[in-house]
Amino acid sequence: MARLIFLGPPGAGKGTQAKVLAELLAIPHISTGEILRSAVAKATPLGQKAKDYMEKGELVPDELLLDLVRDRLNQPDAHNGWILDGFPRNVSQASFLDSLLQEMNQTCECVNLEVPDEVLVARLLGRGRSDDTPEAIRTRLDIYHKETAPLIGFYRERSTLRAINGDRPLEEVTESLKR
Ligand code: AMP
């Protein structure tokens, strides 16, 4: 049974690797960024609230995400495990997830994909997503270092945290993750 949190900066390859691994393990890949992008594309109430934050590279407010994550982890397809990609992004989201998993009598493990900032910027600029402008990239990296990176310590204390060098060819990273 795998319940995995993928930590790591924007552009580290979390989405790509999570997709591959989730398919191998036959568990859902749950990306809050993808859920939000799809809500924006469909202009749902959630999408309308999230859009401006996302374009600027800021985090959307926690309250838009907490119920959404709780509901998603309670879906039948998540009973045999999951990979969370892009959540939690700050200590308050991590505490929420901690209590949610306790309620559900579940534990999880954490993978930290490590990639140096200069490599990230080059990757993100090459990706061409609408929030991959130089300005939004700078904001996302700043927020990552201030709000998300502290979760490395949080998970080191609470559960298994494994660091994986993400600055390698895609297939090599996948091999490390499988191991
Ligand atoms: P991602 O696809 O993970 O890079 O997320 C894209 C954007 O969606 C982020 O820059 C945030 O604006 C928003 N987002 C995704 N996940 C979260 C989260 N857990 N908390 C707050 N905002 C999020």
PDB file of C-alpha atoms and ligand atoms in Angstrom:
ATOM      1  CA  MET A   1       0.000   0.000   0.000  1.00  0.00           C
ATOM      2  CA  ALA A   2       1.584   3.263  -1.077  1.00  0.00           C
ATOM      3  CA  ARG A   3       0.490   6.646   0.173  1.00  0.00           C
ATOM      4  CA  LEU A   4       3.043   9.109  -1.025  1.00  0.00           C
ATOM      5  CA  ILE A   5       3.509  12.835  -0.805  1.00  0.00           C
ATOM      6  CA  PHE A   6       5.709  14.316  -3.503  1.00  0.00           C
ATOM      7  CA  LEU A   7       7.532  17.336  -2.135  1.00  0.00           C
ATOM      8  CA  GLY A   8       9.894  19.475  -4.123  1.00  0.00           C
ATOM      9  CA  PRO A   9      10.089  22.837  -5.855  1.00  0.00           C
ATOM     10  CA  PRO A  10       8.098  23.820  -8.941  1.00  0.00           C
ATOM     11  CA  GLY A  11       9.770  22.304 -11.992  1.00  0.00           C
ATOM     12  CA  ALA A  12      11.355  19.429 -10.049  1.00  0.00           C
ATOM     13  CA  GLY A  13       9.389  16.902 -12.095  1.00  0.00           C
ATOM     14  CA  LYS A  14       6.842  15.988  -9.422  1.00  0.00           C
ATOM     15  CA  GLY A  15       3.948  15.846 -11.871  1.00  0.00           C
ATOM     16  CA  THR A  16       5.805  13.805 -14.474  1.00  0.00           C
ATOM     17  CA  GLN A  17       7.221  11.325 -11.993  1.00  0.00           C
ATOM     18  CA  ALA A  18       4.028  11.065  -9.955  1.00  0.00           C
ATOM     19  CA  LYS A  19       2.104  10.179 -13.099  1.00  0.00           C
ATOM     20  CA  VAL A  20       4.518   7.379 -14.047  1.00  0.00           C
ATOM     21  CA  LEU A  21       4.703   5.925 -10.544  1.00  0.00           C
ATOM     22  CA  ALA A  22       0.946   6.138  -9.944  1.00  0.00           C
ATOM     23  CA  GLU A  23       0.337   4.201 -13.131  1.00  0.00           C
ATOM     24  CA  LEU A  24       2.870   1.530 -12.132  1.00  0.00           C
ATOM     25  CA  LEU A  25       1.291   1.173  -8.695  1.00  0.00           C
ATOM     26  CA  ALA A  26      -2.274   1.458 -10.046  1.00  0.00           C
ATOM     27  CA  ILE A  27      -3.176   4.219  -7.596  1.00  0.00           C
ATOM     28  CA  PRO A  28      -4.511   7.707  -8.326  1.00  0.00           C
ATOM     29  CA  HIS A  29      -2.183  10.633  -8.961  1.00  0.00           C
ATOM     30  CA  ILE A  30      -3.765  13.558  -7.171  1.00  0.00           C
ATOM     31  CA  SER A  31      -2.406  16.915  -8.296  1.00  0.00           C
ATOM     32  CA  THR A  32      -4.043  19.943  -6.687  1.00  0.00           C
ATOM     33  CA  GLY A  33      -2.535  22.115  -9.444  1.00  0.00           C
ATOM     34  CA  GLU A  34      -4.232  19.981 -12.129  1.00  0.00           C
ATOM     35  CA  ILE A  35      -7.541  20.027 -10.261  1.00  0.00           C
ATOM     36  CA  LEU A  36      -7.304  23.813 -10.025  1.00  0.00           C
ATOM     37  CA  ARG A  37      -6.285  24.259 -13.688  1.00  0.00           C
ATOM     38  CA  SER A  38      -9.240  22.178 -14.774  1.00  0.00           C
ATOM     39  CA  ALA A  39     -11.542  24.272 -12.535  1.00  0.00           C
ATOM     40  CA  VAL A  40     -10.129  27.440 -14.129  1.00  0.00           C
ATOM     41  CA  ALA A  41     -10.637  26.019 -17.634  1.00  0.00           C
ATOM     42  CA  LYS A  42     -14.263  25.196 -16.817  1.00  0.00           C
ATOM     43  CA  ALA A  43     -14.722  28.536 -15.018  1.00  0.00           C
ATOM     44  CA  THR A  44     -16.312  26.822 -12.004  1.00  0.00           C
ATOM     45  CA  PRO A  45     -16.733  28.875  -8.782  1.00  0.00           C
ATOM     46  CA  LEU A  46     -13.484  27.300  -7.501  1.00  0.00           C
ATOM     47  CA  GLY A  47     -11.715  28.177 -10.754  1.00  0.00           C
ATOM     48  CA  GLN A  48     -12.923  31.764 -10.649  1.00  0.00           C
ATOM     49  CA  LYS A  49     -11.633  32.167  -7.102  1.00  0.00           C
ATOM     50  CA  ALA A  50      -8.277  30.499  -7.820  1.00  0.00           C
ATOM     51  CA  LYS A  51      -7.411  32.028 -11.209  1.00  0.00           C
ATOM     52  CA  ASP A  52      -5.715  35.295 -10.165  1.00  0.00           C
ATOM     53  CA  TYR A  53      -3.573  33.651  -7.498  1.00  0.00           C
ATOM     54  CA  MET A  54      -2.401  31.006  -9.935  1.00  0.00           C
ATOM     55  CA  GLU A  55      -1.520  33.474 -12.666  1.00  0.00           C
ATOM     56  CA  LYS A  56       0.649  35.428 -10.230  1.00  0.00           C
ATOM     57  CA  GLY A  57       2.297  32.265  -8.929  1.00  0.00           C
ATOM     58  CA  GLU A  58       0.840  32.718  -5.445  1.00  0.00           C
ATOM     59  CA  LEU A  59      -0.715  29.971  -3.367  1.00  0.00           C
ATOM     60  CA  VAL A  60      -4.501  29.891  -3.495  1.00  0.00           C
ATOM     61  CA  PRO A  61      -6.066  30.282  -0.020  1.00  0.00           C
ATOM     62  CA  ASP A  62      -6.030  27.092   2.065  1.00  0.00           C
ATOM     63  CA  GLU A  63      -9.820  27.107   2.517  1.00  0.00           C
ATOM     64  CA  LEU A  64     -10.285  26.498  -1.217  1.00  0.00           C
ATOM     65  CA  LEU A  65      -8.315  23.276  -0.977  1.00  0.00           C
ATOM     66  CA  LEU A  66      -8.914  21.544   2.331  1.00  0.00           C
ATOM     67  CA  ASP A  67     -12.419  20.159   1.701  1.00  0.00           C
ATOM     68  CA  LEU A  68     -11.400  19.311  -1.819  1.00  0.00           C
ATOM     69  CA  VAL A  69      -8.456  17.206  -0.626  1.00  0.00           C
ATOM     70  CA  ARG A  70     -10.530  15.523   2.093  1.00  0.00           C
ATOM     71  CA  ASP A  71     -13.205  14.552  -0.458  1.00  0.00           C
ATOM     72  CA  ARG A  72     -10.652  13.328  -2.954  1.00  0.00           C
ATOM     73  CA  LEU A  73      -8.843  11.098  -0.423  1.00  0.00           C
ATOM     74  CA  ASN A  74     -12.202   9.604   0.547  1.00  0.00           C
ATOM     75  CA  GLN A  75     -13.049   8.555  -3.000  1.00  0.00           C
ATOM     76  CA  PRO A  76     -13.174   4.766  -3.515  1.00  0.00           C
ATOM     77  CA  ASP A  77     -10.205   4.782  -5.925  1.00  0.00           C
ATOM     78  CA  ALA A  78      -8.005   6.253  -3.175  1.00  0.00           C
ATOM     79  CA  HIS A  79      -8.620   3.388  -0.758  1.00  0.00           C
ATOM     80  CA  ASN A  80      -5.632   1.428  -2.036  1.00  0.00           C
ATOM     81  CA  GLY A  81      -3.233   4.335  -1.929  1.00  0.00           C
ATOM     82  CA  TRP A  82      -2.447   7.578  -3.708  1.00  0.00           C
ATOM     83  CA  ILE A  83       0.257   9.993  -4.700  1.00  0.00           C
ATOM     84  CA  LEU A  84      -0.285  13.588  -3.666  1.00  0.00           C
ATOM     85  CA  ASP A  85       1.506  16.061  -5.920  1.00  0.00           C
ATOM     86  CA  GLY A  86       1.481  19.749  -4.975  1.00  0.00           C
ATOM     87  CA  PHE A  87      -0.239  19.285  -1.634  1.00  0.00           C
ATOM     88  CA  PRO A  88       0.638  20.123   1.106  1.00  0.00           C
ATOM     89  CA  ARG A  89       2.366  23.400   0.205  1.00  0.00           C
ATOM     90  CA  ASN A  90       2.620  25.016   3.658  1.00  0.00           C
ATOM     91  CA  VAL A  91       2.646  24.006   7.318  1.00  0.00           C
ATOM     92  CA  SER A  92      -1.061  24.613   7.837  1.00  0.00           C
ATOM     93  CA  GLN A  93      -1.962  22.314   4.915  1.00  0.00           C
ATOM     94  CA  ALA A  94       0.447  19.712   6.278  1.00  0.00           C
ATOM     95  CA  SER A  95      -1.148  19.876   9.750  1.00  0.00           C
ATOM     96  CA  PHE A  96      -4.564  19.519   8.157  1.00  0.00           C
ATOM     97  CA  LEU A  97      -3.402  16.445   6.231  1.00  0.00           C
ATOM     98  CA  ASP A  98      -1.823  15.050   9.366  1.00  0.00           C
ATOM     99  CA  SER A  99      -5.121  15.178  11.287  1.00  0.00           C
ATOM    100  CA  LEU A 100      -7.098  13.957   8.285  1.00  0.00           C
ATOM    101  CA  LEU A 101      -4.882  10.873   7.976  1.00  0.00           C
ATOM    102  CA  GLN A 102      -5.118  10.258  11.714  1.00  0.00           C
ATOM    103  CA  GLU A 103      -8.926  10.356  11.450  1.00  0.00           C
ATOM    104  CA  MET A 104      -8.711   7.887   8.588  1.00  0.00           C
ATOM    105  CA  ASN A 105      -6.223   5.694  10.456  1.00  0.00           C
ATOM    106  CA  GLN A 106      -3.696   6.056   7.674  1.00  0.00           C
ATOM    107  CA  THR A 107      -0.037   6.913   7.387  1.00  0.00           C
ATOM    108  CA  CYS A 108       1.982   8.220   4.478  1.00  0.00           C
ATOM    109  CA  GLU A 109       5.533   8.554   3.264  1.00  0.00           C
ATOM    110  CA  CYS A 110       7.255  11.469   1.676  1.00  0.00           C
ATOM    111  CA  VAL A 111       9.530  11.829  -1.315  1.00  0.00           C
ATOM    112  CA  ASN A 112      11.513  15.014  -1.773  1.00  0.00           C
ATOM    113  CA  LEU A 113      12.647  15.628  -5.346  1.00  0.00           C
ATOM    114  CA  GLU A 114      15.736  17.813  -5.143  1.00  0.00           C
ATOM    115  CA  VAL A 115      16.718  20.092  -8.026  1.00  0.00           C
ATOM    116  CA  PRO A 116      18.854  23.264  -7.839  1.00  0.00           C
ATOM    117  CA  ASP A 117      17.082  26.614  -8.452  1.00  0.00           C
ATOM    118  CA  GLU A 118      18.977  27.489 -11.633  1.00  0.00           C
ATOM    119  CA  VAL A 119      17.905  24.214 -13.244  1.00  0.00           C
ATOM    120  CA  LEU A 120      14.301  24.829 -12.161  1.00  0.00           C
ATOM    121  CA  VAL A 121      14.143  28.270 -13.748  1.00  0.00           C
ATOM    122  CA  ALA A 122      15.436  26.903 -17.057  1.00  0.00           C
ATOM    123  CA  ARG A 123      12.956  24.031 -16.968  1.00  0.00           C
ATOM    124  CA  LEU A 124       9.979  26.219 -16.079  1.00  0.00           C
ATOM    125  CA  LEU A 125      10.817  28.787 -18.759  1.00  0.00           C
ATOM    126  CA  GLY A 126      10.952  25.980 -21.295  1.00  0.00           C
ATOM    127  CA  ARG A 127       7.612  24.500 -20.254  1.00  0.00           C
ATOM    128  CA  GLY A 128       5.390  27.306 -21.443  1.00  0.00           C
ATOM    129  CA  ARG A 129       2.456  26.917 -19.063  1.00  0.00           C
ATOM    130  CA  SER A 130       0.463  30.154 -18.669  1.00  0.00           C
ATOM    131  CA  ASP A 131       1.846  30.640 -15.143  1.00  0.00           C
ATOM    132  CA  ASP A 132       5.420  30.073 -16.319  1.00  0.00           C
ATOM    133  CA  THR A 133       6.219  33.767 -16.882  1.00  0.00           C
ATOM    134  CA  PRO A 134       9.514  35.001 -15.368  1.00  0.00           C
ATOM    135  CA  GLU A 135       7.583  37.042 -12.783  1.00  0.00           C
ATOM    136  CA  ALA A 136       5.307  34.172 -11.686  1.00  0.00           C
ATOM    137  CA  ILE A 137       8.247  31.744 -11.651  1.00  0.00           C
ATOM    138  CA  ARG A 138      10.133  34.037  -9.279  1.00  0.00           C
ATOM    139  CA  THR A 139       7.103  34.256  -6.997  1.00  0.00           C
ATOM    140  CA  ARG A 140       6.591  30.485  -7.026  1.00  0.00           C
ATOM    141  CA  LEU A 141      10.230  29.795  -6.157  1.00  0.00           C
ATOM    142  CA  ASP A 142      10.160  32.405  -3.360  1.00  0.00           C
ATOM    143  CA  ILE A 143       6.997  30.896  -1.911  1.00  0.00           C
ATOM    144  CA  TYR A 144       8.463  27.426  -2.251  1.00  0.00           C
ATOM    145  CA  HIS A 145      11.527  28.376  -0.186  1.00  0.00           C
ATOM    146  CA  LYS A 146       9.525  30.297   2.427  1.00  0.00           C
ATOM    147  CA  GLU A 147       6.437  28.129   2.839  1.00  0.00           C
ATOM    148  CA  THR A 148       6.933  24.695   1.315  1.00  0.00           C
ATOM    149  CA  ALA A 149      10.591  23.852   2.006  1.00  0.00           C
ATOM    150  CA  PRO A 150       9.981  23.905   5.806  1.00  0.00           C
ATOM    151  CA  LEU A 151       7.804  20.819   5.256  1.00  0.00           C
ATOM    152  CA  ILE A 152      10.966  18.802   4.663  1.00  0.00           C
ATOM    153  CA  GLY A 153      11.703  19.124   8.388  1.00  0.00           C
ATOM    154  CA  PHE A 154       8.048  18.548   9.253  1.00  0.00           C
ATOM    155  CA  TYR A 155       8.002  15.193   7.441  1.00  0.00           C
ATOM    156  CA  ARG A 156      11.469  14.187   8.542  1.00  0.00           C
ATOM    157  CA  GLU A 157      10.132  14.226  12.098  1.00  0.00           C
ATOM    158  CA  ARG A 158       6.767  12.609  11.441  1.00  0.00           C
ATOM    159  CA  SER A 159       7.258   9.992   8.787  1.00  0.00           C
ATOM    160  CA  THR A 160       9.682   8.558   6.333  1.00  0.00           C
ATOM    161  CA  LEU A 161      11.187  11.177   4.099  1.00  0.00           C
ATOM    162  CA  ARG A 162      13.396  10.167   1.232  1.00  0.00           C
ATOM    163  CA  ALA A 163      15.407  12.602  -0.833  1.00  0.00           C
ATOM    164  CA  ILE A 164      15.762  11.798  -4.520  1.00  0.00           C
ATOM    165  CA  ASN A 165      18.078  13.702  -6.843  1.00  0.00           C
ATOM    166  CA  GLY A 166      15.722  15.072  -9.490  1.00  0.00           C
ATOM    167  CA  ASP A 167      18.488  16.679 -11.554  1.00  0.00           C
ATOM    168  CA  ARG A 168      18.990  13.587 -13.725  1.00  0.00           C
ATOM    169  CA  PRO A 169      17.365  12.148 -16.838  1.00  0.00           C
ATOM    170  CA  LEU A 170      13.697  11.300 -16.335  1.00  0.00           C
ATOM    171  CA  GLU A 171      14.171   7.520 -16.509  1.00  0.00           C
ATOM    172  CA  GLU A 172      16.944   7.533 -13.905  1.00  0.00           C
ATOM    173  CA  VAL A 173      14.758   9.451 -11.483  1.00  0.00           C
ATOM    174  CA  THR A 174      11.916   6.981 -12.102  1.00  0.00           C
ATOM    175  CA  GLU A 175      14.271   4.056 -11.373  1.00  0.00           C
ATOM    176  CA  SER A 176      15.289   5.622  -8.038  1.00  0.00           C
ATOM    177  CA  LEU A 177      11.659   6.208  -7.135  1.00  0.00           C
ATOM    178  CA  LYS A 178      10.749   2.603  -7.931  1.00  0.00           C
ATOM    179  CA  ARG A 179      13.537   1.372  -5.675  1.00  0.00           C
TER     180      ARG A 179
HETATM  181  P1  AMP B   1       1.279  23.141  -9.534  1.00  0.00           P
HETATM  182  O1  AMP B   1       0.625  22.497 -10.726  1.00  0.00           O
HETATM  183  O2  AMP B   1       1.413  22.223  -8.375  1.00  0.00           O
HETATM  184  O3  AMP B   1       2.559  23.843  -9.895  1.00  0.00           O
HETATM  185  O4  AMP B   1       0.277  24.281  -9.048  1.00  0.00           O
HETATM  186  C1  AMP B   1      -0.046  25.385  -9.880  1.00  0.00           C
HETATM  187  C2  AMP B   1      -0.643  26.513  -9.035  1.00  0.00           C
HETATM  188  O5  AMP B   1      -1.847  26.056  -8.407  1.00  0.00           O
HETATM  189  C3  AMP B   1       0.244  26.989  -7.901  1.00  0.00           C
HETATM  190  O6  AMP B   1       1.177  27.970  -8.307  1.00  0.00           O
HETATM  191  C4  AMP B   1      -0.792  27.553  -6.936  1.00  0.00           C
HETATM  192  O7  AMP B   1      -1.264  28.817  -7.363  1.00  0.00           O
HETATM  193  C5  AMP B   1      -1.943  26.574  -7.081  1.00  0.00           C
HETATM  194  N1  AMP B   1      -1.836  25.454  -6.123  1.00  0.00           N
HETATM  195  C6  AMP B   1      -1.663  24.129  -6.412  1.00  0.00           C
HETATM  196  N2  AMP B   1      -1.618  23.399  -5.299  1.00  0.00           N
HETATM  197  C7  AMP B   1      -1.774  24.254  -4.267  1.00  0.00           C
HETATM  198  C8  AMP B   1      -1.810  24.120  -2.858  1.00  0.00           C
HETATM  199  N3  AMP B   1      -1.649  22.926  -2.259  1.00  0.00           N
HETATM  200  N4  AMP B   1      -1.997  25.257  -2.115  1.00  0.00           N
HETATM  201  C9  AMP B   1      -2.162  26.459  -2.680  1.00  0.00           C
HETATM  202  N5  AMP B   1      -2.114  26.664  -4.001  1.00  0.00           N
HETATM  203  C10 AMP B   1      -1.930  25.584  -4.794  1.00  0.00           C
END
